[in-house]
Short mmCIF file of C-alpha atoms and ligand atoms in Angstrom, two decimals:
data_model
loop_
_atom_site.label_atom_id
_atom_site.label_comp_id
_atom_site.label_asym_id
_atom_site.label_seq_id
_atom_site.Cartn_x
_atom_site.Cartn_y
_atom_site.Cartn_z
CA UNK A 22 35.29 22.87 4.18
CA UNK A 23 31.85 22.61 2.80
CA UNK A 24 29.57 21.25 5.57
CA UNK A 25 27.66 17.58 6.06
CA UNK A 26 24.33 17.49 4.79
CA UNK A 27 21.96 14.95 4.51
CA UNK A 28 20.20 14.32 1.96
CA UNK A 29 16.31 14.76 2.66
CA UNK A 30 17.92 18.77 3.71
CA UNK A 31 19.32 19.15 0.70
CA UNK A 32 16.63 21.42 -0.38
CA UNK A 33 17.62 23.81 2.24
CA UNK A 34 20.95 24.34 0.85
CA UNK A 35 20.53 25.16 -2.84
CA UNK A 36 23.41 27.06 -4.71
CA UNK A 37 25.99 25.92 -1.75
CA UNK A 38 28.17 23.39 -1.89
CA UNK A 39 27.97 20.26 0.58
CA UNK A 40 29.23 16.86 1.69
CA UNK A 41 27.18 13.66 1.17
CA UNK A 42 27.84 10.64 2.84
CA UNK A 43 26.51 7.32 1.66
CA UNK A 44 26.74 4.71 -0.55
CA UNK A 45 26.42 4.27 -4.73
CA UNK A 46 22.66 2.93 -5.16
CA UNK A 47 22.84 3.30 -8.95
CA UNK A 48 24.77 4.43 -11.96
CA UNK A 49 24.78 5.61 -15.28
CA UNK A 50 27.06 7.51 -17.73
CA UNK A 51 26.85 9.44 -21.11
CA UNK A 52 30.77 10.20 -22.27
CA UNK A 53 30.58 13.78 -20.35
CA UNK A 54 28.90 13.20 -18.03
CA UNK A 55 28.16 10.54 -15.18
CA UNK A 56 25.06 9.97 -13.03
CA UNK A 57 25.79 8.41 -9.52
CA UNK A 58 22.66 7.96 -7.69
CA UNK A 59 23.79 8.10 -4.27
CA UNK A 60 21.67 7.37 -1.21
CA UNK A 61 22.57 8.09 2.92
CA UNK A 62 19.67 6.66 4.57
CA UNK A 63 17.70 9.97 4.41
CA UNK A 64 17.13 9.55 0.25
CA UNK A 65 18.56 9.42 -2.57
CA UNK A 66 20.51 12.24 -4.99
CA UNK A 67 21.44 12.32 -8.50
CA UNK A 68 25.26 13.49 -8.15
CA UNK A 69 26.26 14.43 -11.53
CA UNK A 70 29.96 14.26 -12.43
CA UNK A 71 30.77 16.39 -15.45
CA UNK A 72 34.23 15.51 -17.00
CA UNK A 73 35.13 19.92 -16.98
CA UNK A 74 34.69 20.00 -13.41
CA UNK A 75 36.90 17.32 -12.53
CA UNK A 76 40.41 16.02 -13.13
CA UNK A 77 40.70 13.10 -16.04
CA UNK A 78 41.68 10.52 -13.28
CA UNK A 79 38.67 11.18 -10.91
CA UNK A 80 36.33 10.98 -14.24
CA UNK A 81 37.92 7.83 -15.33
CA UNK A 82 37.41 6.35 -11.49
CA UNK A 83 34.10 7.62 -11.09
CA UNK A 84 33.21 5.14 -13.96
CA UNK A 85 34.48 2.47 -12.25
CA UNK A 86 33.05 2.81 -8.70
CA UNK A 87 30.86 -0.46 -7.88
CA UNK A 88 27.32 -0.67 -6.53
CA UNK A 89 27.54 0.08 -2.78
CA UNK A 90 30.75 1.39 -2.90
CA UNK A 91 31.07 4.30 0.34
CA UNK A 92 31.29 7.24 -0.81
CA UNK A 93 31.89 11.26 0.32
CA UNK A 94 31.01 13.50 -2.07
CA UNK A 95 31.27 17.11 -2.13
CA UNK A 96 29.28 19.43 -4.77
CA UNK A 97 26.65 22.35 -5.50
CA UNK A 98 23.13 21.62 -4.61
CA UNK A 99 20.90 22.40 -7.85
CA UNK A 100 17.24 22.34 -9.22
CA UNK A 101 17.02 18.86 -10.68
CA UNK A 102 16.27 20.12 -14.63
CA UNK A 103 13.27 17.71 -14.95
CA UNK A 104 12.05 16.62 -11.59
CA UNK A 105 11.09 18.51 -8.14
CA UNK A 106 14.20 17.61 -6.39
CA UNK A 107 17.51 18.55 -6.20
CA UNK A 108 20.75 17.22 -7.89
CA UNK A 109 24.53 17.91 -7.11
CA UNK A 110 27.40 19.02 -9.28
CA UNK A 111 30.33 17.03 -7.86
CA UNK A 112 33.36 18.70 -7.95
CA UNK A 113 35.35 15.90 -5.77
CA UNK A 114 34.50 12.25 -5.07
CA UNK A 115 36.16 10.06 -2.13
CA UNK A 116 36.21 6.73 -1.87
CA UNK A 117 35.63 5.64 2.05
CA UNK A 118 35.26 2.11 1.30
CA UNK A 119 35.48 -0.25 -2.28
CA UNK A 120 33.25 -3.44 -2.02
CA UNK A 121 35.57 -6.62 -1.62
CA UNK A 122 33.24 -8.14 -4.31
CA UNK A 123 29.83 -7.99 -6.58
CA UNK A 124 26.78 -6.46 -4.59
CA UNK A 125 24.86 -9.44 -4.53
CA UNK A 126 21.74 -7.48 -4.92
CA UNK A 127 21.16 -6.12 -8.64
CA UNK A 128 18.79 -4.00 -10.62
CA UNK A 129 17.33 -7.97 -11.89
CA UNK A 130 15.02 -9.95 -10.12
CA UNK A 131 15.49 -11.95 -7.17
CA UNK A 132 13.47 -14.76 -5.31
CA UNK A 133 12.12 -14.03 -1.90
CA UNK A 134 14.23 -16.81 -0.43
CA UNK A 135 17.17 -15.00 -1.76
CA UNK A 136 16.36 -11.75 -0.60
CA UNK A 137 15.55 -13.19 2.72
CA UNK A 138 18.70 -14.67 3.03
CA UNK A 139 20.17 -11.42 2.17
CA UNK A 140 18.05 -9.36 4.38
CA UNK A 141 21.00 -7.42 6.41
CA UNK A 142 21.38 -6.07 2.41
CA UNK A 143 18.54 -6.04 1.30
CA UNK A 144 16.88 -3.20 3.59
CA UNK A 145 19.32 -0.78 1.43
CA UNK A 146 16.79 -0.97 -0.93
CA UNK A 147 14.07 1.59 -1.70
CA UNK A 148 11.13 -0.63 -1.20
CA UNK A 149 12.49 -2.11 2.66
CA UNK A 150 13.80 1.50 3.41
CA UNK A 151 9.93 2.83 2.41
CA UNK A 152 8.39 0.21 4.73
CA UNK A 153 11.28 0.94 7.82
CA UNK A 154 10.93 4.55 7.55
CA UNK A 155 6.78 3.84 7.59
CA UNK A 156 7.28 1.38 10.71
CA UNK A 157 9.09 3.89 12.31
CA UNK A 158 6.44 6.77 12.19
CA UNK A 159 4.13 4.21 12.97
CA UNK A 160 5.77 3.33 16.31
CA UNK A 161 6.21 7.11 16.81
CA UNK A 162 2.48 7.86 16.51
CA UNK A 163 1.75 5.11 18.48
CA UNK A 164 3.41 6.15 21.50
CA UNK A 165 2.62 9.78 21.29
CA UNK A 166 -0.94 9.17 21.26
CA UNK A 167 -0.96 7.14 24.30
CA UNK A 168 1.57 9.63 26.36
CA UNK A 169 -0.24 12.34 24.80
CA UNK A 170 -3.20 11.18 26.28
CA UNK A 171 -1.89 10.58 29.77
CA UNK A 172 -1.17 6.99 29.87
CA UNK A 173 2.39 5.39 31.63
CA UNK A 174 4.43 3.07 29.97
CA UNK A 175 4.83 0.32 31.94
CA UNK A 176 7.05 -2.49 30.38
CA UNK A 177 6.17 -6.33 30.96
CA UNK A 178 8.51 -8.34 31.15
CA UNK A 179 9.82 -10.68 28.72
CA UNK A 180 10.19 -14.06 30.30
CA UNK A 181 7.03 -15.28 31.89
CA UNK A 182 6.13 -18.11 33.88
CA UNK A 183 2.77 -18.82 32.41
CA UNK A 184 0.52 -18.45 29.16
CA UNK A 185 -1.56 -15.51 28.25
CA UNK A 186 -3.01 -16.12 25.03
CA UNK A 187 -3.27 -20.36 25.02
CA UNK A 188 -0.70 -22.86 25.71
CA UNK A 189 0.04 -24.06 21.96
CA UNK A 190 2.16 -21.58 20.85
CA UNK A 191 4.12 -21.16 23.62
CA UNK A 192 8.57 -20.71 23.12
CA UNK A 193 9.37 -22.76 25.97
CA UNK A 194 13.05 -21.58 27.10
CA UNK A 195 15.11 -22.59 30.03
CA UNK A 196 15.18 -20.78 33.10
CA UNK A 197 17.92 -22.15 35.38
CA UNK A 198 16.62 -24.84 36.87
CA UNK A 199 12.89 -24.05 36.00
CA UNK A 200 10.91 -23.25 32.78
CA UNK A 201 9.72 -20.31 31.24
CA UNK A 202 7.89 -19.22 28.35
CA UNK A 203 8.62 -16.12 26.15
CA UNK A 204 5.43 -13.83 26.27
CA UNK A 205 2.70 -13.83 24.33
CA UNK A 206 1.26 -11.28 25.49
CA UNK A 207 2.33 -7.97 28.14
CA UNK A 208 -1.60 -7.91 28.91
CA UNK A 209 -2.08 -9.62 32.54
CA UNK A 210 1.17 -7.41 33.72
CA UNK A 211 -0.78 -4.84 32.11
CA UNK A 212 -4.16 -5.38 34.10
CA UNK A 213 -1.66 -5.06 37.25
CA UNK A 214 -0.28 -1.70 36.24
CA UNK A 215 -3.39 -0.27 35.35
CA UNK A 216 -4.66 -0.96 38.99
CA UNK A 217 -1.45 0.41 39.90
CA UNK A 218 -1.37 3.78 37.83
CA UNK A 219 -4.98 3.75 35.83
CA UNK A 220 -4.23 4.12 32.25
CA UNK A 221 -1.03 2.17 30.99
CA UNK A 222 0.38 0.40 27.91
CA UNK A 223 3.48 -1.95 26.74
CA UNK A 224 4.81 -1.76 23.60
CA UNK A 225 7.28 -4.67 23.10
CA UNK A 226 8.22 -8.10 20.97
CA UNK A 227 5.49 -10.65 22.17
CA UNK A 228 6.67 -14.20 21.11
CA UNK A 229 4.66 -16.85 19.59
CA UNK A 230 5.42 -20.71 18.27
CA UNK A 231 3.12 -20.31 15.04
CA UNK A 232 3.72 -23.30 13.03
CA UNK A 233 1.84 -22.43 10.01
CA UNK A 234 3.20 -20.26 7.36
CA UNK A 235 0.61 -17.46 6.68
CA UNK A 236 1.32 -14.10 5.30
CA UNK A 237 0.19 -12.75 8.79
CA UNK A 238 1.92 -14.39 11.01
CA UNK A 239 5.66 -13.85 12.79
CA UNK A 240 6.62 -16.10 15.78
CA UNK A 241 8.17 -12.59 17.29
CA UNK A 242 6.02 -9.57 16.17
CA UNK A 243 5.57 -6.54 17.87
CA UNK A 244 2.45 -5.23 20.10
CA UNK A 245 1.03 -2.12 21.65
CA UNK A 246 -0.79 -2.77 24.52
CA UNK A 247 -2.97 -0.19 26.28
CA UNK A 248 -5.30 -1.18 29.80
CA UNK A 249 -7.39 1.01 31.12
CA UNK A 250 -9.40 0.74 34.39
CA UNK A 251 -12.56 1.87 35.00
CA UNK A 252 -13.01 1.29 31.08
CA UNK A 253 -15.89 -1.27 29.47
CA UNK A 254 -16.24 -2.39 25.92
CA UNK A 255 -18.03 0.71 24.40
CA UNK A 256 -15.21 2.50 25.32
CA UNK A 257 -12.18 0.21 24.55
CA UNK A 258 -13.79 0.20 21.10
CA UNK A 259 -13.75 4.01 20.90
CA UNK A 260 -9.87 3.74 22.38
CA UNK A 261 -9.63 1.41 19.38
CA UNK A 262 -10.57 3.61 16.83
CA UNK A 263 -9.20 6.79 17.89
CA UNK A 264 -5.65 5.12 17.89
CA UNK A 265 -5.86 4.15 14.15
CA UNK A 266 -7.18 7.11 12.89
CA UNK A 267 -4.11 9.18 14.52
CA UNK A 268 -1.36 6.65 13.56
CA UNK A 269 -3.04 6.52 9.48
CA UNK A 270 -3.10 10.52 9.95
CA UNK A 271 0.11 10.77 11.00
CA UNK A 272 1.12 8.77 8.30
CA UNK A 273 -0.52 10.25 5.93
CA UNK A 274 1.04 13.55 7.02
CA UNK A 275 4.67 12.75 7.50
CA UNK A 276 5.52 9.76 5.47
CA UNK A 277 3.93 10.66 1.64
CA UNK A 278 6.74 10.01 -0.27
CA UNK A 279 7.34 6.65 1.40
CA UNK A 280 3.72 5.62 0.58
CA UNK A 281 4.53 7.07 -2.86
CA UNK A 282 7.73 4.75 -3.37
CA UNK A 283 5.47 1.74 -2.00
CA UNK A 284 3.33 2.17 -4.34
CA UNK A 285 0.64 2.70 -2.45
CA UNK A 286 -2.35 4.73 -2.89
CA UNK A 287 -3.24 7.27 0.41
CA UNK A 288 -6.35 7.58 -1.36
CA UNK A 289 -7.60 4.29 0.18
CA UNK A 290 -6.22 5.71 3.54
CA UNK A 291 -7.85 9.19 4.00
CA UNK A 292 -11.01 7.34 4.02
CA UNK A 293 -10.36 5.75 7.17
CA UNK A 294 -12.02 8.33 9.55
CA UNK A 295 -14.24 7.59 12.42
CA UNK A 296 -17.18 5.94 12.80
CA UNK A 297 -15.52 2.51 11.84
CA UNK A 298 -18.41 0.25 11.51
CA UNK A 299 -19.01 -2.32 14.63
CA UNK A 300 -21.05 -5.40 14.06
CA UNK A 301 -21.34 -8.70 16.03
CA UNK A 302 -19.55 -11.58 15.81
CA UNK A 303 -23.55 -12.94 14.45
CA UNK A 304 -23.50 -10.52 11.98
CA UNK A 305 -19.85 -11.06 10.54
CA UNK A 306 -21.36 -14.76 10.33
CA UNK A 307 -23.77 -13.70 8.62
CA UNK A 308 -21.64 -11.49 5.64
CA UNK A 309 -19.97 -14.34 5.71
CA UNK A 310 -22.74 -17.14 4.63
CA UNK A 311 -24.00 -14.28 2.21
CA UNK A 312 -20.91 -14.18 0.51
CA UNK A 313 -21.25 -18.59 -0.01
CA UNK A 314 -18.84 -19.47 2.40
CA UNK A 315 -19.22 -22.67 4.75
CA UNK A 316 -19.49 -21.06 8.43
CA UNK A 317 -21.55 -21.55 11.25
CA UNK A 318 -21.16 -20.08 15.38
CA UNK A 319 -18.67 -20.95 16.94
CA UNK A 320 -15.94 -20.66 13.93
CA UNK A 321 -13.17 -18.85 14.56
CA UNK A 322 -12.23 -16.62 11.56
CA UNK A 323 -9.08 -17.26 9.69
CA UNK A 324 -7.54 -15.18 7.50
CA UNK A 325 -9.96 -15.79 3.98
CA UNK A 326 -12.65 -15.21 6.33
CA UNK A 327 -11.31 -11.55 7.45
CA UNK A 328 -10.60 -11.20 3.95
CA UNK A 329 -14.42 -11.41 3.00
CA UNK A 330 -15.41 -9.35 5.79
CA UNK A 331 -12.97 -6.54 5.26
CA UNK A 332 -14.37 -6.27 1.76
CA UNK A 333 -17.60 -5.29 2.79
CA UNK A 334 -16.06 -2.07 4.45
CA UNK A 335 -13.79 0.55 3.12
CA UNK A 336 -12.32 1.12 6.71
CA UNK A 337 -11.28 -1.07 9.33
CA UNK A 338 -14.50 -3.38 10.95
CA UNK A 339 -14.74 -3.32 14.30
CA UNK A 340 -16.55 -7.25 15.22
CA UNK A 341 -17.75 -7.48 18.96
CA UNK A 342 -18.88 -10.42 21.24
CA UNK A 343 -17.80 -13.29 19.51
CA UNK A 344 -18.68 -16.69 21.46
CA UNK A 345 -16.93 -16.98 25.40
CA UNK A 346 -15.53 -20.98 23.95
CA UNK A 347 -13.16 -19.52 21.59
CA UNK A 348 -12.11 -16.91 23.30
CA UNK A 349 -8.94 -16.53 25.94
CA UNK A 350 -10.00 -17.62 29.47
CA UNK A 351 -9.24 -13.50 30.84
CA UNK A 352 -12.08 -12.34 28.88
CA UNK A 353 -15.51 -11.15 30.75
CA UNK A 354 -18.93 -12.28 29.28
CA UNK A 355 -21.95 -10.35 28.03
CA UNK A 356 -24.54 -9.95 30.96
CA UNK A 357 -27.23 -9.89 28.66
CA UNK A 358 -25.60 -13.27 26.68
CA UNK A 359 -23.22 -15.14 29.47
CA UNK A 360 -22.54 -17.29 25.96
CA UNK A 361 -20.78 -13.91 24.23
CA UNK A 362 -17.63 -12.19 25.41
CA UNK A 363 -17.12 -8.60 25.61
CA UNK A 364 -14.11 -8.74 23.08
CA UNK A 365 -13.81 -6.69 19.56
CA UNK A 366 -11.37 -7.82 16.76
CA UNK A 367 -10.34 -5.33 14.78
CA UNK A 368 -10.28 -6.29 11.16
CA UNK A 369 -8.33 -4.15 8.51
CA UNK A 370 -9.42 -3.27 5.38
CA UNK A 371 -8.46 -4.79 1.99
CA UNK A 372 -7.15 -8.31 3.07
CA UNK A 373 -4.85 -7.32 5.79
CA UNK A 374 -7.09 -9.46 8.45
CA UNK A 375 -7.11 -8.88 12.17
CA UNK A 376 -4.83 -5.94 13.65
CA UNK A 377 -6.51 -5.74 16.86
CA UNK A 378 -7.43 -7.67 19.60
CA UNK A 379 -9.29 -6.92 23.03
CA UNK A 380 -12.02 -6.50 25.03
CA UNK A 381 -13.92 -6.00 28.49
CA UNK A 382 -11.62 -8.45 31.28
CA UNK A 383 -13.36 -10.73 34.14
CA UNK A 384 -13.21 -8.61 37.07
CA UNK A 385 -14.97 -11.45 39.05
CA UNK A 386 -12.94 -13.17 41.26
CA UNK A 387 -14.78 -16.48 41.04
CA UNK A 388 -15.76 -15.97 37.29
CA UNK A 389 -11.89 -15.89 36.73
CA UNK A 390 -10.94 -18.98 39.07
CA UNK A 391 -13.42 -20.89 37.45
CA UNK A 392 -12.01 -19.82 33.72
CA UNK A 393 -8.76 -20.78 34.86
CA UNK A 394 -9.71 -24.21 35.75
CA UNK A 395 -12.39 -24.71 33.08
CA UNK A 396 -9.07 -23.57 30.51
CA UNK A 397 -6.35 -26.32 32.43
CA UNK A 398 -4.49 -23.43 33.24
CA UNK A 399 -1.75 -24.00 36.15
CA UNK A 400 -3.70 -22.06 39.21
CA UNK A 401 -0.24 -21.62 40.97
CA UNK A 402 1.08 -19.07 38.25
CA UNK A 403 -2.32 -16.58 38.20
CA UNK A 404 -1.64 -16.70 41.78
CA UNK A 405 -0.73 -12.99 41.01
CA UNK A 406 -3.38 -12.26 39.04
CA UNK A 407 -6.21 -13.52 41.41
CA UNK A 408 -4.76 -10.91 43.99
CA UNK A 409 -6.01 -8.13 41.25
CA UNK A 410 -9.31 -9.21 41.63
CA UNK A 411 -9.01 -9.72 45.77
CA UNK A 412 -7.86 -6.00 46.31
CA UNK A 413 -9.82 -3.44 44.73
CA UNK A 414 -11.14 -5.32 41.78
CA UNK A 415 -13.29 -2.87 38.85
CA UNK A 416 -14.01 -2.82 35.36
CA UNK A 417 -11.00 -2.79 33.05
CA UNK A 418 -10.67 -3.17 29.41
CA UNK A 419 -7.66 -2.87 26.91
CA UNK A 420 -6.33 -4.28 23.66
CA UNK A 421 -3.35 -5.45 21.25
CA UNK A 422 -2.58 -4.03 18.45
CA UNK A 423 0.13 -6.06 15.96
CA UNK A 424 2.52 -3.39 14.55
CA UNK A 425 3.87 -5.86 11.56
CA UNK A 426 -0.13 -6.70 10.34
CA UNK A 427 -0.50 -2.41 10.93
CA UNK A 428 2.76 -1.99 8.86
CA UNK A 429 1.51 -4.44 6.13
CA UNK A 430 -1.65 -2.59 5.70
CA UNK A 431 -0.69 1.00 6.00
CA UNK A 432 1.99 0.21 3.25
CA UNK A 433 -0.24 -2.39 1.01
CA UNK A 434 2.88 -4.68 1.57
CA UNK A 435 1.42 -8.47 0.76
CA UNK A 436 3.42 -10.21 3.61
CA UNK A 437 4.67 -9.43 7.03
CA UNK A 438 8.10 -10.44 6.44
CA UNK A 439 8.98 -7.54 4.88
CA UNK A 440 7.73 -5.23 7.65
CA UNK A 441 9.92 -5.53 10.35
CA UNK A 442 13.66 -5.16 10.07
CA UNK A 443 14.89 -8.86 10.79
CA UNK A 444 11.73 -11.33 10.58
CA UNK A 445 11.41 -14.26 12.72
CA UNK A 446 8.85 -17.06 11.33
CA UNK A 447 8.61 -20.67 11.42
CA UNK A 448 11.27 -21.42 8.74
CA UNK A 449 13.41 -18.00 9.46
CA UNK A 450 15.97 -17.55 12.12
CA UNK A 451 18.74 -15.62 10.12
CA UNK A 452 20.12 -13.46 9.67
O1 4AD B 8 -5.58 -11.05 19.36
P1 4AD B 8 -4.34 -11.25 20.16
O2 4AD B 8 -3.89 -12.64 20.37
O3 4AD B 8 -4.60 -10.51 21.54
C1 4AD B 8 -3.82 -10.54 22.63
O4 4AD B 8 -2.71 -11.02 22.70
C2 4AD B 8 -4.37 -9.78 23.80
N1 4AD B 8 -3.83 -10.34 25.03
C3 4AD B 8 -4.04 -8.32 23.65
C4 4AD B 8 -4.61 -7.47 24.73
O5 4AD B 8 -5.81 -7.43 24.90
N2 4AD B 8 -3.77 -6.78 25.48
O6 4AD B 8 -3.15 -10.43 19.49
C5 4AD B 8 -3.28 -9.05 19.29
C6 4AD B 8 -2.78 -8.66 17.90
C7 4AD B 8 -3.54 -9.31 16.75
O7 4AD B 8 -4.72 -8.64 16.47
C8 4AD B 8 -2.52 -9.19 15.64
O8 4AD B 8 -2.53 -7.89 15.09
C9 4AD B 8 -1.21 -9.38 16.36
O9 4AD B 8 -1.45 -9.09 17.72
N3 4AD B 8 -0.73 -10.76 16.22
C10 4AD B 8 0.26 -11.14 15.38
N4 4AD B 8 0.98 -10.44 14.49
C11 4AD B 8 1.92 -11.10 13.77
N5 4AD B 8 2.17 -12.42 13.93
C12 4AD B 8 1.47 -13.16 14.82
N6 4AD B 8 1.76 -14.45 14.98
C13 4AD B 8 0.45 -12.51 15.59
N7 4AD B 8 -0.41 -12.92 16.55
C14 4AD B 8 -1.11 -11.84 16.91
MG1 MG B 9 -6.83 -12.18 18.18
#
C-alpha cells in the first residue's frame, strides 16, 4: 500500500506513488483528462485523472464529485509541467464522504456577513488558511523568544475580581454568589510573578466589552504579556523591539508562501529592523497638527490618528510618556515630568494602529494607593497588589502585545475578524 503523505512533503516523494487525504477545493475537466484540486490542510495539489489510467466508471464519477467532497487519493507524485510544484497522476480515487448538499461557499463573491456566518467553512479557504497558518507561526515565535530568553510562563487566570485596564469595558459574569469580571488584562498577576520568578509572561484570551465596531477591535483577542523586574522604560522599549523584529523574521523565514497567497508584499516587512524610531507622546502631537488634524495634549489617539503617525515611519513607532490622566492608574510617572507616564505605545506601520502597550509600573507604595483612590478603584481587590509593593518592592516594567492587530499587520489583512479562528466582537457571538 502506497504510504500517507501530506501534501506540503510531496516534494520529497517524486516518482512514488502516495495517498492524499483531504477534501475537493476545485475542479476542472477537458474530455481526457480531469483536474481535481485537492487540499489536506498542508496545501493544495493538482491531482490529474487521465481517462487511460483509470476504469470508465471511476472517470465518469470523478466528474461528478462535489466541492468539499472527502476524498483519498492515491497516485505518482510529478513535476507540475508549468509551475514549481508538484502534481499527481491518480490512478484510484475514494470517496470517504459525499456532501449532503451544495458547498455553500463558491468560486463567486460573498458578503462579509455571509462569510461570517459561515466561518466554521469558511477557514477552508486559501485566504483564512494563509492568515491561520501566519497566526500560528506568530504565536510560535512569540513564545520561543521569550523561553528562549529565559523567561517562565506563568498563566493568569481568567476570572478576576477586579479591573486592570478601566472599568468600562468590563464582561461582568456571575460567580456563585459574587461577581467577577473576565480579564482584561494578565498584567497585575504578572507584576506578582515577576517578583516571584524575575522575568515572566502570559499569553492568553484577555476579554473586553468594546461597544464600538472598529476594524481593530475584538471583545476577546489574544495578548502576550511579558514583566520583567528590575527593568525601566529604556529597556522595556528595547524588550519591545527585539520581540517584533524576531516574530516579522520568523515570519518572513517560515511562512513566504502564506504571505505570497495573502497577497502581501515581505518587501514592506524586511524593512522592519531595529532602531524603530521612539518619539514622545509631544512629538506624535506634533506630526499630528502638521499633518492638519484637530489635536491638542491630553488626546488620546484613536485609530485615524495612529494612522497618520504610522505614515510618517516605514517601521513600527515606538511613542513614550504620554500624559499620567489618560493613562491606567498602575502606570509610574516621569521624575523629571510627574505630569508624563513612563508608558510606550507601539504603533504599527501602514494603518494597523497600536499593537503594543506598556511601560515603567508604580513601585511606590503610596504613589499606587493614592492612584487607586484618585481612579475609584475598589481598594479591597488591590489588596493583593499593595502587598507587592510592601515586600520587596523595585522597578518593574512590561507590556501587551495584541496578537489579532500583529496578525492583521504582518498579513496586510484590513480587519481583525479575519485573524483569529472564531471572532468575538460586539455584534458576533457565532459560530
Ligand atoms: O494597551 P493595552 O490596553 O495594555 C494593557 O492591557 C496592558 N495591561 C498590557 C501590559 O502592560 N501588560 O492592550 C495591549 C494591546 C494593545 O496594544 C492592542 O494590541 C491589544 O492589546 N488590544 C486589542 N486587540 C484587539 N481588540 C481589542 N479590543 C484590543 N484592546 C487591546
Ligand atoms: Mg493601549
Amino acid at each position: 500500500m502506497a504510504p500517507h503523505v501530506y501534501i506540503e512533503e510531496l516534494a520529497r516523494h517524486e516518482g512514488q506513488e502516495v495517498v492524499i487525504k483531504g477534501w475537493l477545493y476545485n475542479k476542472r475537466s477537458s474530455g481526457k483528462l480531469h483536474f481535481l484540486e485537492v487540499r489536506d490542510g498542508t496545501g493544495i495539489v493538482q491531482t490529474v485523472v487521465f481517462h487511460k489510467d483509470v476504469s470508465p466508471e471511476m472517470f465518469a464519477a470523478a466528474d461528478r464529485l462535489a466541492q468539499e467532497t472527502a476524498l483519498e487519493v492515491t497516485g505518482t507524485v510529478r513535476k507540475h509541467p508549468k509551475l514549481p510544484e508538484h502534481e499527481i497522476s491518480v490512478r484510484d480515487l475514494r470517496v470517504v464522504a459525499a456532501p449532503t448538499q451544495e458547498y455553500p461557499i463558491g468560486p463567486k463573491d460573498h458578503g462579509t456577513a455571509f462569510l461570517m456566518d459561515h466561518r466554521h467553512l469558511w477557514l477552508r479557504s486559501k485566504l483564512q488558511h494563509a492568515a491561520l497558518r501566519v497566526r500560528a507561526e506568530i504565536v510560535a515565535a512569540i513564545r520561543g523568544f521569550f523561553d528562549g530568553r529565559g523567561f517562565t510562563l506563568v498563566d493568569a487566570p481568567i476570572f478576576t475580581p477586579a479591573a486592570c485596564e478601566g472599568t468600562t469595558n468590563l464582561f461582568e459574569v456571575g460567580y456563585f454568589d459574587e461577581k467577577a469580571y473576565l480579564t482584561q488584562s494578565g498584567q497585575l498577576y504578572m507584576e506578582a510573578g515577576a517578583m516571584a520568578l524575575g522575568k515572566v509572561y502570559c499569553f492568553g484570551p484577555t476579554f473586553r466589552a468594546e461597544k464600538s465596531k472598529t476594524r481593530r477591535h475584538l471583545t476577546e483577542f489574544w495578548m502576550v504579556e511579558p514583566e520583567v523586574a528590575f527593568m525601566d522604560l529604556d529597556g522595556d522599549m528595547d524588550l519591545a523591539e527585539d520581540l517584533i523584529v524576531a516574530v516579522v523574521e520568523q515570519v518572513l523565514g517560515r511562512r513566504r508562501r502564506e504571505l505570497e497567497t495573502l497577497g502581501r508584499d515581505p518587501g514592506r516587512l524586511e524593512q522592519v529592523k531595529r532602531p524603530f524610531p521612539r518619539i514622545t507622546y509631544a512629538e506624535a502631537i506634533a506630526i499630528l497638527q502638521q499633518a492638519g488634524k484637530e489635536a491638542k495634549s491630553g488626546d488620546d489617539f484613536g485609530g485615524d490618528e495612529e494612522t497618520v503617525i504610522s505614515e510618517r515611519f516605514d517601521r513600527p513607532v515606538l511613542i513614550h510618556r504620554y500624559p499620567a490622566d489618560i493613562k491606567a492608574f498602575y502606570m509610574k510617572r516621569d521624575p523629571e515630568d510627574p505630569r508624563l507616564a513612563l508608558c510606550v505605545d507601539v504603533i504599527a506601520p501602514e494603518g494597523y494602529g497600536e499593537i503594543i502597550g506598556g511601560g515603567q509600573r508604580e513601585d511606590d507604595l503610596a504613589k499606587v494607593e493614592a492612584s487607586i483612590a484618585a481612579h475609584d478603584l475598589p481598594r479591597q481587590a488591590f489588596e493583593w497588589y499593595l502587598d507587592l509593593r510592601r515586600y520587596g518592592t523595585v522597578p518593574h516594567a512590561g507590556f501587551g502585545l495584541g496578537v489579532e492587530r500583529t496578525v492583521a499587520w504582518l498579513c496586510g489583512l484590513h480587519h481583525v475578524r479575519e485573524t483569529i479562528p472564531f471572532p468575538r466582537m460586539l455584534e458576533r457571538l457565532s459560530p
